[in-house]
Amino acid sequence: MNDSSSWPRVLDLQFLGRAGRISAGAIDTPAGVLVVDPGPASCLPALVGGLAALGCAPRDVHGLLLTHIHLDHAGAAGTIVRQHPHVKVYVHERGAPHLVDPAKLLASATRLYGDQMDRLWGEFAAVPAANLVVPADGDVLDAGGALFDVAYTAGHASHHVCYRDRRSGVVYAGDTGGIRVGPSPYVLPPTPPPDIDVRAWHGSIARVRAWEPSGVFVTHFGLHRDAAAHLDALGRELDAWDELAGTILAGVPADARMSAFVESVRERVRQRVSADEAVSYRDSMSLEDCWAGLERYWRKVR
Ligand SMILES: [Zn+2]
């Protein structure tokens, strides 16, 4: 834990036994390791294994820096805190109540995932309020002696927050930074229901860009050092999808809209990445869910 130049570390959580799907970040601080988005409880063995490879035991974890509380990012938080009650959990003010009482969050996830909940995510245990630390938008957060700039970044989720590590300049962008699962500079905007807000998302991208990050760390997947190009690509794709949604809503019969969207996006991806990468993007996010999120945005927000 003493070679500070090699931090942050990317931990592959081997979601469903596969590499490159969900990553957690590991950051050293004077108080111990900070884990950015520990992932779902179903991935805990891989998280513990990844920490062990860095020479860290679970008890060395000082805190969990959550970008948002979706199950693939924050599902394991309560289980980790139950096993290690000293662990602090950093979270957006709108996410905090759902960690203390996850009933609503789990009900809405169950509507989406049904009987696959346990296989995909495992346990989602509550986090005691006493473990929570809730930074405000614009704060400078001291997490274990390391300083982070904090920005509330709606767009993907209304309770999303990004953190800029003041030492490394890396921004932990969760899903606000999109999905990028290959070396190609293609970034896919994950737009599932119920919170998608394209205009707010552009504002969030602008705030991250204004930090002039030395890298963008995204959960799906890992650290990308070409931060400006990455953010440009994300903004362009978000606009293209938004426009596509409008075109489909205006000209395609209701029962054919979802498949029209999915086909158009698959074709866009195929044109921009290698065949292998196209498979990775296909596995990275349900485009049916992306349609549902955009359709809702056009109906309720735009
Ligand atoms: Zn995610």
mmCIF file of N, CA and C and ligand atoms in Angstrom, residues 68 70 72-73 156 174-175 179 190 219-220, ligand 1:
data_model
loop_
_atom_site.group_PDB
_atom_site.id
_atom_site.type_symbol
_atom_site.label_atom_id
_atom_site.label_comp_id
_atom_site.label_asym_id
_atom_site.label_seq_id
_atom_site.Cartn_x
_atom_site.Cartn_y
_atom_site.Cartn_z
ATOM 1 N N HIS A 68 -23.816 6.306 -6.546
ATOM 2 C CA HIS A 68 -25.273 6.248 -6.419
ATOM 3 C C HIS A 68 -25.637 4.885 -5.858
ATOM 4 N N HIS A 70 -27.789 2.441 -6.924
ATOM 5 C CA HIS A 70 -28.268 1.306 -7.715
ATOM 6 C C HIS A 70 -27.536 0.032 -7.276
ATOM 7 N N ASP A 72 -26.085 -2.488 -8.618
ATOM 8 C CA ASP A 72 -24.787 -2.926 -9.161
ATOM 9 C C ASP A 72 -23.632 -2.082 -8.628
ATOM 10 N N HIS A 73 -23.963 -0.975 -7.948
ATOM 11 C CA HIS A 73 -22.918 -0.088 -7.408
ATOM 12 C C HIS A 73 -22.801 -0.183 -5.890
ATOM 13 N N HIS A 156 -28.300 10.375 -15.051
ATOM 14 C CA HIS A 156 -28.531 8.916 -15.007
ATOM 15 C C HIS A 156 -29.449 8.585 -13.826
ATOM 16 N N GLY A 174 -18.944 7.058 -11.718
ATOM 17 C CA GLY A 174 -20.065 6.114 -11.642
ATOM 18 C C GLY A 174 -20.676 5.849 -12.999
ATOM 19 N N ASP A 175 -21.984 6.066 -13.131
ATOM 20 C CA ASP A 175 -22.646 5.928 -14.424
ATOM 21 C C ASP A 175 -22.883 7.279 -15.108
ATOM 22 N N ILE A 179 -20.827 4.185 -20.116
ATOM 23 C CA ILE A 179 -20.289 2.823 -20.162
ATOM 24 C C ILE A 179 -19.268 2.754 -21.294
ATOM 25 N N PRO A 190 -25.963 4.909 -20.228
ATOM 26 C CA PRO A 190 -26.974 4.021 -19.642
ATOM 27 C C PRO A 190 -28.199 4.831 -19.219
ATOM 28 N N THR A 219 -17.814 2.834 -13.529
ATOM 29 C CA THR A 219 -18.050 1.498 -12.974
ATOM 30 C C THR A 219 -18.012 0.437 -14.069
ATOM 31 N N HIS A 220 -18.533 0.818 -15.253
ATOM 32 C CA HIS A 220 -18.576 -0.108 -16.395
ATOM 33 C C HIS A 220 -17.758 0.502 -17.541
HETATM 34 ZN ZN ZN B 1 -24.325 0.833 -13.104
#
